[in-house]
Coordinates of C-alpha atoms (C1' of nucleotides) and ligand atoms in Angstrom, one line a residue:
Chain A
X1 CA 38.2 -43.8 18.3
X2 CA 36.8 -40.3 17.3
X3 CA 36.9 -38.0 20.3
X4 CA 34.5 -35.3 21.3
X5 CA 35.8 -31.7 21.2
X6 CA 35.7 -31.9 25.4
X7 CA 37.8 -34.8 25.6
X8 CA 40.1 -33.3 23.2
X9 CA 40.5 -30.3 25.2
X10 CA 41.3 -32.4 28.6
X11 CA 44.1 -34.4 26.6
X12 CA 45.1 -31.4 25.6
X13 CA 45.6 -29.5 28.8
X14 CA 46.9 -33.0 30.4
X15 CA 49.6 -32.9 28.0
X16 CA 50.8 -29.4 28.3
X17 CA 50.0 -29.2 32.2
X18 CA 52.6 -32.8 32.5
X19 CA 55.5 -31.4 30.6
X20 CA 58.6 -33.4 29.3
X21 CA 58.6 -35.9 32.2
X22 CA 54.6 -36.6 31.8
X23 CA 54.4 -35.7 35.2
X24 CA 50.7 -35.8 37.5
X25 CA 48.4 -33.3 36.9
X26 CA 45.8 -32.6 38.9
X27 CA 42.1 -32.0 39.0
X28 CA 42.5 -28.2 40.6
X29 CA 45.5 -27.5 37.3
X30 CA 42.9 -29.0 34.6
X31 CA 40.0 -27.0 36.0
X32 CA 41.9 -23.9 36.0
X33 CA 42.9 -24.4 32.8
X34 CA 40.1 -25.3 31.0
X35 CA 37.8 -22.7 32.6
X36 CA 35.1 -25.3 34.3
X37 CA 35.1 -27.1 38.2
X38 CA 36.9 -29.2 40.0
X39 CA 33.6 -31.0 40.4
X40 CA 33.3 -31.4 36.4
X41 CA 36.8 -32.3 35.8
X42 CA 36.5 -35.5 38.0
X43 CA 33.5 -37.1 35.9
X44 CA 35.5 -36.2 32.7
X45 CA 38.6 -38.2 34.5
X46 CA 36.5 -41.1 34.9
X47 CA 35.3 -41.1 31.5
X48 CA 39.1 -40.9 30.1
X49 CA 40.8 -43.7 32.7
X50 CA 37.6 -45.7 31.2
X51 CA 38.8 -45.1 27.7
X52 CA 42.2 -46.4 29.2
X53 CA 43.3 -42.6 27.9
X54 CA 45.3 -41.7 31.5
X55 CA 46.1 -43.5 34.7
X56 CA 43.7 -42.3 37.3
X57 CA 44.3 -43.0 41.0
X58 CA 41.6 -41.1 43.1
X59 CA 43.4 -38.4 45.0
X60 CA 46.2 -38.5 43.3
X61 CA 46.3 -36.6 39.3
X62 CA 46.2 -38.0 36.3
X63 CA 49.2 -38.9 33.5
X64 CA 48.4 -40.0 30.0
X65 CA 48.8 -43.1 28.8
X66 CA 50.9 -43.9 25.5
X67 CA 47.4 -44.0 24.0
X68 CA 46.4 -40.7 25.6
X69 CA 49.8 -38.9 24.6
X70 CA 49.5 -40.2 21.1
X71 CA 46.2 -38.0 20.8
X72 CA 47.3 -35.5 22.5
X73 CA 50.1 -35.2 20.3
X74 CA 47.6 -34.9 16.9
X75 CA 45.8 -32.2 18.7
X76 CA 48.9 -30.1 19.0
X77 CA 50.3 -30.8 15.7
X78 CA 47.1 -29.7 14.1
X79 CA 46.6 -26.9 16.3
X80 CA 50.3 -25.2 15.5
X81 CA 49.8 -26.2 11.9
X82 CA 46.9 -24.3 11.6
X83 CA 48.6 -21.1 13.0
X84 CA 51.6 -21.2 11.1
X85 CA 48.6 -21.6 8.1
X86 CA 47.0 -18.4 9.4
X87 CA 50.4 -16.4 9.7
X88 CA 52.1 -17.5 6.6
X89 CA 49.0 -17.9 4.2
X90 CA 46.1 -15.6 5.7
X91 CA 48.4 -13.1 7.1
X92 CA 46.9 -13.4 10.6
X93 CA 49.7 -11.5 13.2
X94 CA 50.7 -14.1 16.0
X95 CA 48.6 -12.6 18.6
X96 CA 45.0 -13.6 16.3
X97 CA 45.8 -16.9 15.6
X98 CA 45.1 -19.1 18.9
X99 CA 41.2 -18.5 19.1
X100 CA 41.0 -19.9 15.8
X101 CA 42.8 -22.3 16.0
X102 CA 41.8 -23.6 19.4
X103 CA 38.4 -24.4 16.8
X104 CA 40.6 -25.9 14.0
X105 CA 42.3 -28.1 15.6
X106 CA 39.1 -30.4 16.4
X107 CA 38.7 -30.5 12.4
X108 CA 38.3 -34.3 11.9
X109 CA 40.0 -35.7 8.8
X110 CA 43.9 -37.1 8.8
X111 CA 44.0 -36.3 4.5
X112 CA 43.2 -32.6 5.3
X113 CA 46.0 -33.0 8.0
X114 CA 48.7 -33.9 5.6
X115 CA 48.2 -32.4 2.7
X116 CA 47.9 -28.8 5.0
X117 CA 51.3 -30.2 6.3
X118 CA 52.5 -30.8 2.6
X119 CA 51.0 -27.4 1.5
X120 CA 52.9 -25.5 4.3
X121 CA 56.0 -27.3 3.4
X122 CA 56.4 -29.4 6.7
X123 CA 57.3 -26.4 8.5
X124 CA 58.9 -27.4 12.3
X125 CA 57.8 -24.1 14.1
X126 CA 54.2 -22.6 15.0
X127 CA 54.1 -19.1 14.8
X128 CA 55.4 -18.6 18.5
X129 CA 58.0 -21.3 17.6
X130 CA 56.5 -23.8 19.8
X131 CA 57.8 -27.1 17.5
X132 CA 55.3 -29.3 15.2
X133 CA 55.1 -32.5 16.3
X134 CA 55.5 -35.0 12.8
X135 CA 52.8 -37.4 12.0
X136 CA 54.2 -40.2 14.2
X137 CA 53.8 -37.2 17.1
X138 CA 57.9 -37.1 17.5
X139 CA 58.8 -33.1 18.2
X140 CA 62.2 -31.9 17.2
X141 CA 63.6 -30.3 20.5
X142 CA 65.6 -27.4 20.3
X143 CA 68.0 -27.0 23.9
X144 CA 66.5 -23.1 24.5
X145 CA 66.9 -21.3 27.5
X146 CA 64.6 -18.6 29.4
X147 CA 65.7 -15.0 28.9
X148 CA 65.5 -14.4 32.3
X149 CA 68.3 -16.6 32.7
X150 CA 70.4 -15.1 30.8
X151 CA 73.5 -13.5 32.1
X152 CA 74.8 -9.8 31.3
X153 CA 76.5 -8.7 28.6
X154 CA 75.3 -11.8 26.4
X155 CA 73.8 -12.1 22.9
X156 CA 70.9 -14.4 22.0
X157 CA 68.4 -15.5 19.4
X158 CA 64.5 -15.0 20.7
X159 CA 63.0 -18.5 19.4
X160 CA 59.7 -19.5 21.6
X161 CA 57.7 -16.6 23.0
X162 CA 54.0 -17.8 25.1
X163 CA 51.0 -17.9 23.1
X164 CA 49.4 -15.5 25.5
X165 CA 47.6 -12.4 22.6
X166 CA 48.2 -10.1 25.2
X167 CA 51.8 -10.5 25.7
X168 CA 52.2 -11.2 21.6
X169 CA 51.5 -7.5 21.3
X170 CA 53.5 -6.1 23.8
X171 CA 56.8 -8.0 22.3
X172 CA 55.3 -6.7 19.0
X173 CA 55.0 -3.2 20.1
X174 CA 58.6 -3.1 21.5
X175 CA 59.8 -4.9 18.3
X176 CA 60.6 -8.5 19.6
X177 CA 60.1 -11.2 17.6
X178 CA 61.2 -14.6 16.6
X179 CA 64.9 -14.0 15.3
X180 CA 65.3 -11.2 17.2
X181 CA 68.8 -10.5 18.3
X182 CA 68.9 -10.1 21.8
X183 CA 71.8 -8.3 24.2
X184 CA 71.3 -8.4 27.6
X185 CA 72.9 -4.8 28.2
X186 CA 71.6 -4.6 32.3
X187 CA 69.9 -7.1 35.1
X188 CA 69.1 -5.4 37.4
X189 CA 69.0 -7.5 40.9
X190 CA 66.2 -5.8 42.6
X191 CA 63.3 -7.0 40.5
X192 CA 64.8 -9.0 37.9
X193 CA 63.7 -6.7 35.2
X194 CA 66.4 -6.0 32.2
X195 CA 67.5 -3.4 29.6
X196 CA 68.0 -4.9 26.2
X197 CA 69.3 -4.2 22.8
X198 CA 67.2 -5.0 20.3
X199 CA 68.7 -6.3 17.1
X200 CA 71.2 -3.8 17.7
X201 CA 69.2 -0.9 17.5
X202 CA 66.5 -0.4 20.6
X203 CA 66.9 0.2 24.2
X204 CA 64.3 -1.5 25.8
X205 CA 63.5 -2.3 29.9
X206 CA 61.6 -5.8 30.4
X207 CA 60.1 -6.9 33.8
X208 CA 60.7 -10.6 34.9
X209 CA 57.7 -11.4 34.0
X210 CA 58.0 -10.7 30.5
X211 CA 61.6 -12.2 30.3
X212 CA 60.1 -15.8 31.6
X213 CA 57.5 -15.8 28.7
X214 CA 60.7 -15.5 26.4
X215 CA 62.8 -18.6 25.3
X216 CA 66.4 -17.5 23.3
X217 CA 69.3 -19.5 21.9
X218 CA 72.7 -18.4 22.8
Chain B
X1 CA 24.6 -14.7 18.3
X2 CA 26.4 -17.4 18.5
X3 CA 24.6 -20.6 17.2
X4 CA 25.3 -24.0 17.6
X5 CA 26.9 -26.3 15.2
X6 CA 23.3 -28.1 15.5
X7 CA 21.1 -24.8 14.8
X8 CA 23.3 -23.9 12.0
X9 CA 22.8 -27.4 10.4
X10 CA 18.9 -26.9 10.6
X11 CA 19.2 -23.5 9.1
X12 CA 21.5 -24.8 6.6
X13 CA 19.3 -27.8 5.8
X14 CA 16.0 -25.4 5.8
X15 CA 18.0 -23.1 3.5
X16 CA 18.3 -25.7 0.4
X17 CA 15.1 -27.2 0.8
X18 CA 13.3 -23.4 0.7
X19 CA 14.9 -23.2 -2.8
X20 CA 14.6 -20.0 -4.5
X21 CA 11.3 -18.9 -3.8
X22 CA 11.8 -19.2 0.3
X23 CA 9.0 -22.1 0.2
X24 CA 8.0 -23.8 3.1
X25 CA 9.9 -27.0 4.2
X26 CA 7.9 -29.9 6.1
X27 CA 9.2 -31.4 9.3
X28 CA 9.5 -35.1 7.3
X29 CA 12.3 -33.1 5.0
X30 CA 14.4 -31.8 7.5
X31 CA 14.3 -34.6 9.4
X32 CA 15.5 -37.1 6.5
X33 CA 18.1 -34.8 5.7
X34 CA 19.6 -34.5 9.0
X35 CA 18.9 -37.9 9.6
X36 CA 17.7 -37.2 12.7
X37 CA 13.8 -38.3 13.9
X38 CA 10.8 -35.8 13.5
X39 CA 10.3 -35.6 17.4
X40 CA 13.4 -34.1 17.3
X41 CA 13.1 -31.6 14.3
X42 CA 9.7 -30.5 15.8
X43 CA 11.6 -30.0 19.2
X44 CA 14.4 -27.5 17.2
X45 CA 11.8 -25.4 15.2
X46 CA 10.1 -24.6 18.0
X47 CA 13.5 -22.6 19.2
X48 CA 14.9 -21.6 16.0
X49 CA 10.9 -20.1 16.3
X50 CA 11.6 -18.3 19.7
X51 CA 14.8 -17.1 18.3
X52 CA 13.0 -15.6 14.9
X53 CA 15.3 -17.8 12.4
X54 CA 12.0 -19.1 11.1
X55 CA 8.1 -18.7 10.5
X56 CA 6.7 -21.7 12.4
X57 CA 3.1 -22.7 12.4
X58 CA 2.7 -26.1 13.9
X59 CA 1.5 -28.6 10.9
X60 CA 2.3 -25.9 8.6
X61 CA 6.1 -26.2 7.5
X62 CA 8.5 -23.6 7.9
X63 CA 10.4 -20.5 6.3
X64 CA 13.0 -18.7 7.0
X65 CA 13.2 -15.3 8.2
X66 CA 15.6 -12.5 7.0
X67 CA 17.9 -13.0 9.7
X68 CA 17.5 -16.6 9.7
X69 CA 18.4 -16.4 5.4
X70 CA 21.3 -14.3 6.5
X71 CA 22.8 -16.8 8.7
X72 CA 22.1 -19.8 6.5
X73 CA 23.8 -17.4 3.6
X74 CA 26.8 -17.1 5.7
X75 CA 27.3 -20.9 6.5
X76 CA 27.1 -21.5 2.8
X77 CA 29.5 -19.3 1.8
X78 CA 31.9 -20.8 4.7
X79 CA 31.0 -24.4 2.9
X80 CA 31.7 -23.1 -0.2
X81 CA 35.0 -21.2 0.0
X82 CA 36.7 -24.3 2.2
X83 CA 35.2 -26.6 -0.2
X84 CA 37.4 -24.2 -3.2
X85 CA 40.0 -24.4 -0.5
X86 CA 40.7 -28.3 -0.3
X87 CA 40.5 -28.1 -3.9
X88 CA 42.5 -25.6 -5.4
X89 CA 45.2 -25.5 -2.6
X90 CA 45.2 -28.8 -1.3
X91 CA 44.8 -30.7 -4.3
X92 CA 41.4 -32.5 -2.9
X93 CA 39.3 -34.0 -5.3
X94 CA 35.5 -32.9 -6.0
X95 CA 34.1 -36.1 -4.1
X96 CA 36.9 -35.6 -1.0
X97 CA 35.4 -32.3 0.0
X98 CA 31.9 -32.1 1.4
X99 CA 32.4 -33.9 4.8
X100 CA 35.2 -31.7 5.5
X101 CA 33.6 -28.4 4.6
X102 CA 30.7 -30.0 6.6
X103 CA 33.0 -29.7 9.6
X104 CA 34.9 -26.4 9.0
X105 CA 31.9 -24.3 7.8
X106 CA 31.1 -24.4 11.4
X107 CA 34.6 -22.4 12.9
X108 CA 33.4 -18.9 13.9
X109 CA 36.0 -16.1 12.5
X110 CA 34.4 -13.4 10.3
X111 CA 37.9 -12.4 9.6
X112 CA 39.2 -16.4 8.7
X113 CA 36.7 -16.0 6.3
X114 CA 37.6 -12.5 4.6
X115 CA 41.1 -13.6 4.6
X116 CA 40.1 -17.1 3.3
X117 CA 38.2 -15.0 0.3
X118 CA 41.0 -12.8 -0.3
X119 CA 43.6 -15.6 -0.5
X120 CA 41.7 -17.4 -2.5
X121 CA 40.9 -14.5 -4.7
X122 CA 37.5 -14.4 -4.2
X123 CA 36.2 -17.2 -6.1
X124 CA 32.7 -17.3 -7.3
X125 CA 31.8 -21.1 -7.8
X126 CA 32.6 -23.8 -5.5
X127 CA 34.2 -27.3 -7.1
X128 CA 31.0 -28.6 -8.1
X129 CA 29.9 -25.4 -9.9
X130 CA 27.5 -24.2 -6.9
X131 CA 28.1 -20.4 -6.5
X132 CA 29.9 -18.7 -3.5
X133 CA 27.6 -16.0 -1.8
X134 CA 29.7 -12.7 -0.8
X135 CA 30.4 -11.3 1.8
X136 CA 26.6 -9.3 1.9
X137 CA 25.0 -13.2 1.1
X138 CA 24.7 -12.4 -2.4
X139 CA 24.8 -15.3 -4.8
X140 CA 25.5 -14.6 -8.2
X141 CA 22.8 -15.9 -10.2
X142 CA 23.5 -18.1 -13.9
X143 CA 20.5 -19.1 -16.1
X144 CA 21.2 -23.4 -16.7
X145 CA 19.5 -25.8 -17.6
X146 CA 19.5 -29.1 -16.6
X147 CA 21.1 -31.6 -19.2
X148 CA 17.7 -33.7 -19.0
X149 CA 16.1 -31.0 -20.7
X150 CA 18.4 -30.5 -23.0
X151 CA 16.9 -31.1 -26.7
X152 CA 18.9 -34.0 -29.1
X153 CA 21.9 -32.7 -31.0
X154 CA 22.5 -29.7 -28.9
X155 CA 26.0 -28.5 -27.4
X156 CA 26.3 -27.4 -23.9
X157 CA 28.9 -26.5 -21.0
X158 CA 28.8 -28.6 -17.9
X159 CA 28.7 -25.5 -15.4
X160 CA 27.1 -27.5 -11.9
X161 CA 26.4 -30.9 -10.8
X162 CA 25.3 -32.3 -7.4
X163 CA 27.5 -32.3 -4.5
X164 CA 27.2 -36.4 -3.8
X165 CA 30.6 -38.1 -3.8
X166 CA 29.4 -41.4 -5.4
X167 CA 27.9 -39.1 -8.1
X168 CA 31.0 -36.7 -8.5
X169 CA 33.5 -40.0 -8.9
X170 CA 31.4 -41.4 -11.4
X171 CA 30.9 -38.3 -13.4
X172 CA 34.8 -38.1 -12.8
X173 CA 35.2 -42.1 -14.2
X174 CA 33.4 -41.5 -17.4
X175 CA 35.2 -37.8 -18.0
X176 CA 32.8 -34.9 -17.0
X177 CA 33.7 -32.1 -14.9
X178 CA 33.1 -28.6 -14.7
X179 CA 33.5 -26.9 -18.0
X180 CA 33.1 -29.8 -20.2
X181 CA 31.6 -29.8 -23.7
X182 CA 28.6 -31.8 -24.1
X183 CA 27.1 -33.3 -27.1
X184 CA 24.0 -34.6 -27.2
X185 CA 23.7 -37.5 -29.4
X186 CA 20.9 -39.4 -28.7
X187 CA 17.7 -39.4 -26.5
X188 CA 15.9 -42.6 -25.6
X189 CA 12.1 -41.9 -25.3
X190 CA 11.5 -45.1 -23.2
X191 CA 14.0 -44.5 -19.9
X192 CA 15.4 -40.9 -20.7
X193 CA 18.7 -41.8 -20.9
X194 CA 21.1 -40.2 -23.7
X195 CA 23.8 -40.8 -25.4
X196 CA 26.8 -38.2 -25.2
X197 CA 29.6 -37.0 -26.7
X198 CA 32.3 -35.9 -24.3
X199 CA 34.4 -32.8 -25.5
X200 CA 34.1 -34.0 -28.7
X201 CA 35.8 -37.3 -27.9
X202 CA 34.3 -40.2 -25.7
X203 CA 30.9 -41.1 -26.5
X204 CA 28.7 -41.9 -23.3
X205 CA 25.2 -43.3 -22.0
X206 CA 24.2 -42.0 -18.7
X207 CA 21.1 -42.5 -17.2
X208 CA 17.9 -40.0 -16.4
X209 CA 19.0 -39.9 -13.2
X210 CA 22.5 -38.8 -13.9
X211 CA 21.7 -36.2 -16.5
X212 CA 19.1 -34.7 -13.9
X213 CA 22.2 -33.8 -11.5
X214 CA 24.1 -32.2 -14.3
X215 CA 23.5 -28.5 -15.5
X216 CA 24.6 -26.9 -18.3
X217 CA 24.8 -23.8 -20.2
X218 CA 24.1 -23.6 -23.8
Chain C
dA1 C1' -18.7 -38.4 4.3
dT2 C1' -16.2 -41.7 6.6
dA3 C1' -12.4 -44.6 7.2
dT4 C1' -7.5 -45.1 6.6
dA5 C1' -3.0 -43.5 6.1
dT6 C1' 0.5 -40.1 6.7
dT7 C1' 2.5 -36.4 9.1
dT8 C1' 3.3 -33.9 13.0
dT9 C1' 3.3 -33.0 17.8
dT10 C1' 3.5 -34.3 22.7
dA11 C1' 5.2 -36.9 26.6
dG12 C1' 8.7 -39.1 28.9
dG13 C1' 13.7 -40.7 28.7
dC14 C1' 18.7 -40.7 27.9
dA15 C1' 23.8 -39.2 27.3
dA16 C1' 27.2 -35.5 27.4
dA17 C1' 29.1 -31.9 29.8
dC18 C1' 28.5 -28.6 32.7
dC19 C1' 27.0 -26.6 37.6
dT20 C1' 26.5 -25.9 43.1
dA21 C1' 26.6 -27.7 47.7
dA22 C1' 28.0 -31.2 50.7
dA23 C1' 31.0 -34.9 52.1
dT24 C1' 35.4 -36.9 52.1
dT25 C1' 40.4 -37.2 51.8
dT26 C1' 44.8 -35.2 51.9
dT27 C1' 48.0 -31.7 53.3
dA28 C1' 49.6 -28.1 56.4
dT29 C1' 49.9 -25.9 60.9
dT30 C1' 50.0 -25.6 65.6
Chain D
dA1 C1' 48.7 -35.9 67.3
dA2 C1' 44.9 -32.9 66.8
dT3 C1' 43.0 -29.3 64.1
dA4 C1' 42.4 -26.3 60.3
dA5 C1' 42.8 -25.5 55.5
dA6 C1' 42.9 -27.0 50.8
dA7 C1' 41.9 -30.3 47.3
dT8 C1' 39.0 -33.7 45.5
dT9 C1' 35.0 -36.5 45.1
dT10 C1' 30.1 -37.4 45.4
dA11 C1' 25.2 -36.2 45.1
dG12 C1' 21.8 -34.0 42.9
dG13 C1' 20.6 -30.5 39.1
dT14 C1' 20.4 -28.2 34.4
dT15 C1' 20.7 -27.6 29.3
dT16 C1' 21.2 -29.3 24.6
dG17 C1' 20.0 -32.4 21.4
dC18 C1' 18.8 -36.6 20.5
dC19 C1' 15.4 -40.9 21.0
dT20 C1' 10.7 -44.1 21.1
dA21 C1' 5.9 -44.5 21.7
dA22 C1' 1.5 -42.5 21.9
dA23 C1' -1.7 -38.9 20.7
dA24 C1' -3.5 -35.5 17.6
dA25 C1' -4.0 -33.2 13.2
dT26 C1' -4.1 -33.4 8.4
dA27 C1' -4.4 -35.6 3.9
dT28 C1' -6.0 -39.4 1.0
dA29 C1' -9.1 -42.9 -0.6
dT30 C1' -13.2 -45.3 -0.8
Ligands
MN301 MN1 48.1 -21.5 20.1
MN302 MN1 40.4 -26.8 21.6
MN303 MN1 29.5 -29.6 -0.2
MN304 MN1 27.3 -28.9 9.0

DNA sequence: ATATATTTTTAGGCAAACCTAAATTTTATT
DNA sequence: AATAAAATTTAGGTTTGCCTAAAAATATAT
């Protein structure tokens, strides 16, 4: 069944709002996410349990069904596959790349799908190295761990930042990006913030706030 | 401003129907090219009206204004360069493209379309020989002819056909495409169908109605 | 010139997706 | 357990873009 861009964007946020254990999401999370009200968000969930898309108890969030998942899972491939087309073809920087392809993504045709895929070379990561879900919708995970948790004196491998433009620009201005070699050089335990070494070169102090939108490999 | 996928279908439509001298286009026309009903074209021109895209007299057709031409000029050349895009880079064929383009032509990104241009290296024609406007909404103007006219005996390039898929894959089944060398044998006085001679090769009959969707230099 | 046919517009409705305000249910606090 | 607060749903509207049927204007044919 062909969906309408709004229905789209609800599986969409569902998904990413239920994380790995497809857990319930509620009507207050989808309405601050997608920018409308509570009120609107309700009719939309009635009109998606109908199409047998979630599980809908009244009171009580919605998951997605396998169905549901399934088209969720399209959406996300062809949204990441369209930035890491921007990036690595149009020579879009990471932080211009999610308007766009917020619009992409509800490009209707599973040949133009493909042969993109083929054209990029099947690449795994998005530009943020959030992973590309396959055709059949399986994601390759990665076992990554936030920054913030990372203890002194250790090295790491940035690999996932959060496709938010205006933190893309800050890592970019302090020259962090995917591959970058981390060491943690100081936490310091009043506010969480950190001094880092970047790829061996840069001193640079982080708050907490930017070391949770940072995912590293040890 | 922002238009609607809708509005910029209208303007679109108006657009090729105006032809070259800007002429006025009926309500009957639009509405059997959108496929939509009269009521409902009547209902659009009167806002595209209040907007200035068009010159609207009721009973009286409509043209399009400057600004209206400009947009219309834009959404072609988005058509157009996606349409070059499926083809040359993702190995589409002529009679894959239109519905797609028909989709992406709508994504707003002035600069997804510069870069699109400039990776593409700013192609003039699209697939089906139908020229790219530039950035300004300048087309580039060729003087063809269509093959109909075209006089026994004479020799001419294939340099534009129509954009209708059950057209392009039988043009593609007999062995014309873009740049091929015509011949023409024969004309038959009674139905206007002729007899051709395909790069010097295959000879073929096509019918009036195919040779008035080819072009051709001579 | 009048009658007929065609085209276009108007009038009244419908579905999708949003809204605000009010009612209801659930959760948290005393 | 009763009350207050927060979350959710319902009720009633709006806008966009479409529809059918009827009315009005224009074009065509006798
Ligand atoms: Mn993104
Ligand atoms: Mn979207
Ligand atoms: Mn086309
Ligand atoms: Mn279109």
């Amino acid at each position: 069944m062909i969906q309408t861009t709004s229905v789209e964007n609800y599986l969409k946020t569902i998904f990413h709002h239920a994380g790995i254990g497809n857990n319930a999401v509620t009507t207050n999370e989808i309405a601050a996410s997608l920018g409308t009200k509570a009120a609107s968000v309700t009719e939309m969930l009635k009109k998606l349990s109908a199409q047998k898309l979630i599980r809908y108890k009244k009171y009580n969030g919605v998951t997605l069904t396998d169905s549901g998942t399934k088209q969720a899972l399209l959406i996300v491939r062809k949204h990441r596959l369209w930035e890491y087309f921007l990036v690595e073809k149009l020579e879009f920087s990471w932080d211009e790349i999610h308007e766009v392809a917020e619009q992409l993504e509800h490009i209707q045709s599973e040949i133009l799908v493909e042969r993109l895929d083929s054209f990029l070379e099947n690449p795994k990561f998005d530009p943020h190295g959030d992973p590309i879900p396959d055709k059949k919708g399986i994601i390759k995970k990665t076992d990554l761990q936030k920054l913030i948790d990372v203890t002194e004196k250790k090295e790491a491998i940035v690999n996932l930042v959060t496709d938010q433009p205006e933190l893309l620009r800050y890592l970019s201005k302090i020259g962090i990006s995917i591959g970058s070699k981390l060491r943690v050089i100081e936490r310091n335990t009043f506010d969480q913030s950190m001094l880092l070494l970047i790829n061996g070169k840069n001193k640079v102090q982080i708050s907490a706030e930017i070391a949770h939108n940072i995912s590293v490999q040890l």
